[in-house]
XYZ file of C-alpha atoms in Angstrom:
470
model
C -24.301 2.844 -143.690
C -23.444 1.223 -146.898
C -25.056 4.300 -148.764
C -22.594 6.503 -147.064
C -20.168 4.938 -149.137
C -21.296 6.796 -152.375
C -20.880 10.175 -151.009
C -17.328 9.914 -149.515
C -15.608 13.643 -149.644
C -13.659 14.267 -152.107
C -12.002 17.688 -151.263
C -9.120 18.335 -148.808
C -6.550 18.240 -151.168
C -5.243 14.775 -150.282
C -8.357 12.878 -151.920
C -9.245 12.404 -155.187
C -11.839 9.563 -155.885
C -14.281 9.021 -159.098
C -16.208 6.927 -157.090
C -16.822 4.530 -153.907
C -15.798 1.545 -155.847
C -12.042 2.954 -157.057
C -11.758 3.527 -153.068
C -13.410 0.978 -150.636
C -13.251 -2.138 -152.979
C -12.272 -5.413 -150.639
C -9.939 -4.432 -148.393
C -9.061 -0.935 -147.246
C -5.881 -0.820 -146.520
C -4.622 -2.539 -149.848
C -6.984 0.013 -152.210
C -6.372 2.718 -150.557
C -3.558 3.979 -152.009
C -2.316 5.577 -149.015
C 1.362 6.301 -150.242
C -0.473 9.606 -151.694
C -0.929 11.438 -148.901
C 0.292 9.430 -145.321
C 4.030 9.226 -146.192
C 4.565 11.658 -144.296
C 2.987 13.691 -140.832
C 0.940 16.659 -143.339
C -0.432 14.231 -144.757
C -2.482 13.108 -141.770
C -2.870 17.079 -140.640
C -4.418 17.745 -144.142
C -6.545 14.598 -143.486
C -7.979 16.550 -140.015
C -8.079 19.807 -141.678
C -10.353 18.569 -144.688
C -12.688 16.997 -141.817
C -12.326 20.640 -140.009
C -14.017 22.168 -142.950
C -16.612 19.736 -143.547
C -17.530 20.272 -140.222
C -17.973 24.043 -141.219
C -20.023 23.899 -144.202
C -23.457 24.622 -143.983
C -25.045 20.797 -143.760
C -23.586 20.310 -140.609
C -21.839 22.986 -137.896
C -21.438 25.672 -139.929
C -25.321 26.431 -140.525
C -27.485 23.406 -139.654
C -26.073 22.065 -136.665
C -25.272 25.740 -135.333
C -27.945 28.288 -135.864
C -29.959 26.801 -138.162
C -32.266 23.840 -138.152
C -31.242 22.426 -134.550
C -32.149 25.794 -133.568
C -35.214 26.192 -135.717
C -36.311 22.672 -133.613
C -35.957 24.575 -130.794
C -38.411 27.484 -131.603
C -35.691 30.003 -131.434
C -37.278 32.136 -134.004
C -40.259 33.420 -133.559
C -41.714 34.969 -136.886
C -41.438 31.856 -139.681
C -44.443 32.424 -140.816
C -43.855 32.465 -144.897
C -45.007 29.024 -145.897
C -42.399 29.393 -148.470
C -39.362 29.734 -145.795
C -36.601 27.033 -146.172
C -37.548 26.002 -142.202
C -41.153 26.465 -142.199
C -41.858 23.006 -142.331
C -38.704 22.498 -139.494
C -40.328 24.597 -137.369
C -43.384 22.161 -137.568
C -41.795 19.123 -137.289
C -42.883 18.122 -140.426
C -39.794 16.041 -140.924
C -41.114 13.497 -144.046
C -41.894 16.627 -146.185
C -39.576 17.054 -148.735
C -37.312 19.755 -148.369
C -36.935 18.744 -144.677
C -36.193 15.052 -145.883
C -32.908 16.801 -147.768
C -32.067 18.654 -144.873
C -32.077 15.411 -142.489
C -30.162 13.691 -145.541
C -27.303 16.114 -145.878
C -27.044 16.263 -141.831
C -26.283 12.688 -141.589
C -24.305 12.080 -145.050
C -21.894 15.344 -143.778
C -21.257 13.756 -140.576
C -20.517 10.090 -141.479
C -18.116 11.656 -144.413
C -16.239 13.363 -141.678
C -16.213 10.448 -139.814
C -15.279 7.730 -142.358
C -11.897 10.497 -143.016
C -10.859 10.263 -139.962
C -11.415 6.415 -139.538
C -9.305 6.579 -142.708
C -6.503 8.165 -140.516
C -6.555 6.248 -137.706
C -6.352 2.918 -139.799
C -2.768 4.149 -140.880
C -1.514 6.067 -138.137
C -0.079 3.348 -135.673
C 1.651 1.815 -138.532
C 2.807 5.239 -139.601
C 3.884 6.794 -136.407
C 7.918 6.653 -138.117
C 6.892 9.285 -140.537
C 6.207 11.766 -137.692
C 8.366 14.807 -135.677
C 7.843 13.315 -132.778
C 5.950 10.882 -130.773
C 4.457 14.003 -128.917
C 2.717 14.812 -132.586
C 1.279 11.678 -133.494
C -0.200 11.834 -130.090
C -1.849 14.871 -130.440
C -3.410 13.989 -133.839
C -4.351 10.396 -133.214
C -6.091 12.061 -129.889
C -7.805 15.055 -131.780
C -8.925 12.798 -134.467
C -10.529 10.139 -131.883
C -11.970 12.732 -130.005
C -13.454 14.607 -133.140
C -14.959 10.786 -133.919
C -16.615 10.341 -130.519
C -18.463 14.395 -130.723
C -19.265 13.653 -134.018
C -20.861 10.186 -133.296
C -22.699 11.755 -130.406
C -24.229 14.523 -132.066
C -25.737 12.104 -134.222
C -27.012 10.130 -131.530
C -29.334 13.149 -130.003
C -30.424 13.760 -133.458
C -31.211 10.338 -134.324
C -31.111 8.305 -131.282
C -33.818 7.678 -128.947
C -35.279 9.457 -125.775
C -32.152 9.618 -122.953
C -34.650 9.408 -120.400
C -36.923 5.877 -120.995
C -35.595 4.462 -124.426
C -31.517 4.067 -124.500
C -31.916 0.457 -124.778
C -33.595 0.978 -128.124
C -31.499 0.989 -131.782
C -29.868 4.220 -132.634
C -27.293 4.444 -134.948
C -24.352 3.189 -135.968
C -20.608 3.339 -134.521
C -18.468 3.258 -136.996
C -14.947 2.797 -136.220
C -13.674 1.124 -139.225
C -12.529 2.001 -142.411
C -15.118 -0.217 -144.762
C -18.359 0.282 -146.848
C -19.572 -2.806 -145.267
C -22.525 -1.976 -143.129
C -21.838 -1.335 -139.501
C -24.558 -2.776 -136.962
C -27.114 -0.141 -135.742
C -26.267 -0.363 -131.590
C -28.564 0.901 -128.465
C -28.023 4.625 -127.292
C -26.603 3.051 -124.294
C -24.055 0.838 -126.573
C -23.021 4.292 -128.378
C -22.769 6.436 -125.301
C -19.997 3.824 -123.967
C -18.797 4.025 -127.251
C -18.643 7.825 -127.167
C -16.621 7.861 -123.647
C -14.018 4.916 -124.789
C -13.085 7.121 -127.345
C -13.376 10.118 -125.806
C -11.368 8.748 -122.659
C -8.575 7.065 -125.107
C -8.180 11.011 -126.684
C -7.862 12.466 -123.204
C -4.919 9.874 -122.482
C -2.849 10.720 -125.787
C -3.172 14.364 -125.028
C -2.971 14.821 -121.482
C 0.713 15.577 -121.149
C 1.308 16.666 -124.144
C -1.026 19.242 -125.163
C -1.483 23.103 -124.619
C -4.679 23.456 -123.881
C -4.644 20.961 -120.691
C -3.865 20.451 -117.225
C 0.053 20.279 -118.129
C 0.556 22.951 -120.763
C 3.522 24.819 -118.426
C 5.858 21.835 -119.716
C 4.902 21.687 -123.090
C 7.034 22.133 -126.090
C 4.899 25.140 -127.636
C 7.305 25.224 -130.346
C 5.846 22.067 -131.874
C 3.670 22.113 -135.059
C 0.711 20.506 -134.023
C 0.689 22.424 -131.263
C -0.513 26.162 -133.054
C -3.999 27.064 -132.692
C -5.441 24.789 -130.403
C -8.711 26.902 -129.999
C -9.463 25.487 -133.216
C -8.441 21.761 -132.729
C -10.410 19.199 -130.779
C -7.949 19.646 -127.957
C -7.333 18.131 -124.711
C -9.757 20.077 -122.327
C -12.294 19.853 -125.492
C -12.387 16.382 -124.789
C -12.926 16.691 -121.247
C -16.011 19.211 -121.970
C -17.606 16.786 -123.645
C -17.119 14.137 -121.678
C -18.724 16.306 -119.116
C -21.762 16.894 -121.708
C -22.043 13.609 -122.349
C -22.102 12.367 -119.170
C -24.846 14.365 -118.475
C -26.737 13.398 -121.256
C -26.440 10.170 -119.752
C -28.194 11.354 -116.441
C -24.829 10.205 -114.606
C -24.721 13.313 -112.887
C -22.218 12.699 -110.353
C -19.249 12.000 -113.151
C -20.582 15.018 -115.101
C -19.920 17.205 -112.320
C -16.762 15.384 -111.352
C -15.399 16.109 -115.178
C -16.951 19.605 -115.387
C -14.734 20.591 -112.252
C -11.614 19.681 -113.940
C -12.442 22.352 -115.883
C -13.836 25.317 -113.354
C -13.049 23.685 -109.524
C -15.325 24.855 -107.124
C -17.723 27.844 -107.472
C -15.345 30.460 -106.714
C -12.045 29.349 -108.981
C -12.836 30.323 -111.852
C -11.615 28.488 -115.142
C -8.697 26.588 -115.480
C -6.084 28.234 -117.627
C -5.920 29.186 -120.689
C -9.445 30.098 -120.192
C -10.861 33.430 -118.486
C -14.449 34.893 -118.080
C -15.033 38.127 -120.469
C -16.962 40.401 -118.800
C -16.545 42.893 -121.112
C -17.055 40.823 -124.449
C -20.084 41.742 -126.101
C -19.236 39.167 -128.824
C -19.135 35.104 -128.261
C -16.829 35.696 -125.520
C -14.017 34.493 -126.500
C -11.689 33.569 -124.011
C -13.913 31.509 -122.500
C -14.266 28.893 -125.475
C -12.901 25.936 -125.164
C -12.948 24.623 -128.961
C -14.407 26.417 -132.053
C -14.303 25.774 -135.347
C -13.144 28.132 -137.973
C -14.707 29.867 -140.864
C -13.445 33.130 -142.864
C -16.689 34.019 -144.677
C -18.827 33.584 -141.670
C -20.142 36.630 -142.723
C -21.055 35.873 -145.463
C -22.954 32.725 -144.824
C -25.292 33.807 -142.401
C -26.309 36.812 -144.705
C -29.370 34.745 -145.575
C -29.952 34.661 -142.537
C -29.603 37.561 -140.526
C -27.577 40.322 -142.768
C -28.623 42.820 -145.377
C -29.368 39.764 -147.789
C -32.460 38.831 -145.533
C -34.030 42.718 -144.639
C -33.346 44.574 -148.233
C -36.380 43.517 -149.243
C -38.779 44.576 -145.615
C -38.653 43.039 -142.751
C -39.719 39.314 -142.346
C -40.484 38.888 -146.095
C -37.413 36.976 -147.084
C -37.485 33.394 -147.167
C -34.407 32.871 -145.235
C -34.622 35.467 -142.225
C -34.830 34.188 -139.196
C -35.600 37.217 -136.312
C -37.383 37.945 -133.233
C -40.077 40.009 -132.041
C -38.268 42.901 -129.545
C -40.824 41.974 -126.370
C -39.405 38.630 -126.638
C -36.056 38.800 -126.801
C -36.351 41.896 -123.945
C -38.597 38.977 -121.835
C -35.857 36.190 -122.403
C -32.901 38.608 -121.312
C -34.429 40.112 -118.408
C -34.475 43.737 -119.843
C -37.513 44.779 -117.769
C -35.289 44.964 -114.553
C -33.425 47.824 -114.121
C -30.863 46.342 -111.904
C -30.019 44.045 -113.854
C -27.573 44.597 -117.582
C -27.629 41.673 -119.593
C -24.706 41.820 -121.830
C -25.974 38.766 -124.478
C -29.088 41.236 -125.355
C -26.406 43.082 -127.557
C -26.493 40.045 -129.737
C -29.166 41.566 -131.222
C -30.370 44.578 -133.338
C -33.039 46.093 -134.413
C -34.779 45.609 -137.770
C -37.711 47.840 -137.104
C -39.870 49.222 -134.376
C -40.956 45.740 -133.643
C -38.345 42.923 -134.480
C -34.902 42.095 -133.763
C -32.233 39.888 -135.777
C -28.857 37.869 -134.231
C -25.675 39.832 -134.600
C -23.324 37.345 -132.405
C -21.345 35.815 -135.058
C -20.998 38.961 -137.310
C -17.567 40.104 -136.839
C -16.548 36.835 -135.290
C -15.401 33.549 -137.903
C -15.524 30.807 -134.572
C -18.279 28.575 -134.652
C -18.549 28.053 -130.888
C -18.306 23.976 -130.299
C -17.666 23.655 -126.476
C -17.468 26.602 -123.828
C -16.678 27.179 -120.277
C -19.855 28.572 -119.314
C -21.351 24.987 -120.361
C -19.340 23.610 -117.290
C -21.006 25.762 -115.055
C -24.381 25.096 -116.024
C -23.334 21.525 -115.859
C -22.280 22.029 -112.538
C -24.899 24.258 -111.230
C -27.463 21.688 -112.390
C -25.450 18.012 -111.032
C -24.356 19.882 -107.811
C -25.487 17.797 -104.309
C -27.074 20.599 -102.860
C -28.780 23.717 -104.184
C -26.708 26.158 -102.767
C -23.634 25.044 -104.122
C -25.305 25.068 -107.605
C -26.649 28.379 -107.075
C -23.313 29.641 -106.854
C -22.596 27.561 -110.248
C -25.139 29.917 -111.812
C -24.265 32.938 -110.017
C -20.713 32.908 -111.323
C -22.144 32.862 -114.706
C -24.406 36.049 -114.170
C -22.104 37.465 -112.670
C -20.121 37.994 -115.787
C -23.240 38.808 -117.940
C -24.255 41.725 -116.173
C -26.712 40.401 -113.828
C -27.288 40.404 -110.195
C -27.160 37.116 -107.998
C -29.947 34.861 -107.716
C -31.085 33.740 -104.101
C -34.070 31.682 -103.489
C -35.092 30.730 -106.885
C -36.111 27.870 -108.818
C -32.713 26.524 -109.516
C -33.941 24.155 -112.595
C -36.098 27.004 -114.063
C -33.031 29.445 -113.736
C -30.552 26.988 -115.341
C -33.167 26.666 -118.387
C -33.148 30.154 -118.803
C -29.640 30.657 -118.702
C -29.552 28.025 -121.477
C -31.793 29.694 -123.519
C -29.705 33.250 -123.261
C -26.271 31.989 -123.707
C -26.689 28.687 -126.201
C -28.648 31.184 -128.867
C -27.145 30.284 -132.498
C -24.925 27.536 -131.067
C -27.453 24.497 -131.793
C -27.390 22.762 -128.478
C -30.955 24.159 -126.587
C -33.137 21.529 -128.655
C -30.728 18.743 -127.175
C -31.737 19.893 -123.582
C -35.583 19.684 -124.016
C -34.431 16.300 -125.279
C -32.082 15.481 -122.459
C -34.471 16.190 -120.125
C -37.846 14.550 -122.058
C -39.662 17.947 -121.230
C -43.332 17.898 -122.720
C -43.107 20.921 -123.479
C -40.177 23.091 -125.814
C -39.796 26.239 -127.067
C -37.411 29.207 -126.371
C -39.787 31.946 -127.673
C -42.253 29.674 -129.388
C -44.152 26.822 -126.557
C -44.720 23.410 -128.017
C -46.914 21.523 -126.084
C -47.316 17.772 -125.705
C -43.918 16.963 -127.320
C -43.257 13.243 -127.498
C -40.677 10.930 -129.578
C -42.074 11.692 -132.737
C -40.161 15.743 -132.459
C -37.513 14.560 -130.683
C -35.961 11.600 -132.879
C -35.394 12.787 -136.720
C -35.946 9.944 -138.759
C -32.967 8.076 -140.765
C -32.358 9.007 -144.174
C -34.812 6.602 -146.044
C -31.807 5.790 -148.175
C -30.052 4.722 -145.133
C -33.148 1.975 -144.254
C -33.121 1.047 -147.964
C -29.279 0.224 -148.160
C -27.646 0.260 -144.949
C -28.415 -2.297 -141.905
C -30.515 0.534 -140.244
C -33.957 0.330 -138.777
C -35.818 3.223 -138.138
């Protein structure tokens, strides 16, 4: 942790720092000068959106953590076969070679800068709460910036942290919840979940009442300024989502369901407002996101990637593409069936006769974080009986175009669902993990997957300087 320190962000408009030492000296709060930008209640929302667009950039949601090397783990792409492609050596697992060291590096620096910004915040903000509007505003930022700490402190723990299943009493990471460069002590994946949840349940209770994307939005003041574009703010039933997720991912399936269906109620409810399925959407189906970050040349970015930047030169010989052969993507979505109308196989287009490319984020600039289809899965797969959870899954399908399922392998059917509607969001590789499967892949099978794939290894910078063991 104490190498963190050196690359503290910069940007935002509110910091300007030559270096670690001219910041985080002795004591925080005296450096700091903090008269610069929290006299007032813009300071503190410049403060969240500076840690909004870290969270965009490419090392962490915006590429890596979305579409790129999370998914690359989880064999999403199956034609990375230039030994000169940036995730050639990702899609091995070949995590100590070089370029996939500085990958790993940037993942965890980006998210422990976001994450020392908003400690930063929340060191002032009780002693601040004068210079806001109203109490209902510094609410509603000192619970979006806690819950923003506990997703990003969990993402890191099932990137970093050990097996869910057999090993959460072994050192993860740290939980950092202080402003300081002193080095925080590296705690058990059990320690951090808990950690995760008292944040996560502390955010929930400042924005209950108050916020417009929860369970009492008809008697809120939607005139207020924190209030605007809540889609894009870690928001009240944001929190709630992820509580659900995490819950899971702590095999504590009974309160997973039990949060999930604050969200959705039984099978037949559908989604609490201001939610709805979109049947029709063949984009990332948008009313049914319940937090997304926000980037305006999305387009641009994934050019590499998937645009003309990545096919001018043929198909497959660019050292960025990342596409599909058609038979698998057809397989995956259940094309064969004639009964059946899959809406998400429009995500994709053709490059040639024999491979496809992703198109769901090209006219969209959301970087899907949390959705309501996630609840149902969540639900579908924690339900008490299997019938119940079929119909879970079945509401699902039933807005992508597909028939209803009857007499299936529930667990199989719930994977595959995963693997259709999760594509580009980063979060399949995290259930082969969840669940310890021995075997991963979405198009590509791994077999006899252990610890070593699932766990990235620290930053070696990180063991050098910080208390961290890896």
């Amino acid at each position: 942790m104490k190498n963190i320190c050196k690359y503290i962000l910069s940007t935002m408009m509110i910091m300007s720092l030559s270096s670690c030492n001219d910041w985080l000296d002795v004591s925080p709060k005296e450096d700091i000068k903090a008269e610069d930008f929290y006299v007032n209640e813009n300071g503190f929302r410049d403060v969240l959106t500076g840690v909004y667009s870290l969270m965009s950039n490419s090392s962490t949601y915006g590429t890596q953590l979305s579409f790129g090397y999370v998914d690359v783990l989880a064999q999403y792409y199956n034609r990375i076969l230039n030994t000169n492609h940036i995730y050639f050596e990702t899609k091995n697992y070949e995590y100590n070679e070089q370029s996939n060291e500085a990958q790993i590096a940037a993942i965890w620096t980006s998210q422990y800068k976001a994450i020392v910004n908003l400690n930063s915040m929340l060191l002032f903000i009780d002693d601040a709460q004068s210079v806001f509007s109203s109490d209902d505003a510094y609410r509603l930022i000192k619970g979006e910036a806690t819950a923003l700490r506990a997703l990003l402190h969990f993402d890191l723990l099932r990137l970093f942290g050990p097996n869910p299943v057999t090993s959460m009493d072994q050192k993860a990471i740290p939980y950092v919840k202080t402003y300081t460069n002193v080095a925080q002590p590296q705690l058990t994946g059990s320690e951090i979940i808990d950690l995760v949840l008292n944040d996560l349940d502390e955010a929930r209770n400042l924005m209950r009442d108050i916020d417009l994307f929860g369970p009492n939005s008809d008697l809120v003041d939607s005139e207020l300024e924190a209030l605007k574009n809540r889609l894009i703010h870690m928001n009240y039933w944001a929190a709630t989502a992820l509580k659900a997720r995490v819950h899971l991912y702590n095999n504590d399936k009974a309160k997973a369901l039990e949060t999930a269906q604050e969200l959705i109620g039984q099978p037949n409810d559908g989604p609490v407002a201001p939610f709805a399925f979109s049947p029709n959407d063949r984009g990332v189906f948008e009313t049914e996101l319940i937090f997304a970050l926000e980037r305006l040349d999305r387009t641009i970015q994934m050019d590499p990637y998937f645009g003309e930047g990545a096919t001018a030169s043929g198909s497959g010989v660019s050292n960025s593409i990342l596409d599909n052969s058609i038979s698998s993507i057809n397989t995956l979505y259940e094309a064969v069936n004639p009964i059946d109308n899959d809406y998400r196989i429009s995500w994709y287009k053709r490059v040639d006769n024999t491979y496809m490319i992703l198109q769901k984020f090209r006219t969209d600039i959301e970087i899907p974080m949390l959705r309501i289809s996630e609840m149902y899965y969540i639900a579908a797969e924690c339900s008490p009986d299997e019938e119940q959870g079929l119909a879970y899954l079945n509401a699902i399908r039933a807005n992508r175009g597909l028939a209803p399922l009857a007499d299936v392998n529930l667990e199989k059917e719930i994977q595959r669902e995963y693997k259709k509607e999760f594509v580009g969001e980063g979060q399949m590789f995290f259930y082969f993990k969840r669940l310890n499967l021995d075997k991963l892949g979405v198009h590509n099978t791994i077999s006899s997957v252990d610890d070593a794939i699932y766990r990235l290894p620290i930053p070696v910078k990180e063991i050098e300087y910080g208390n961290i063991e890896n």
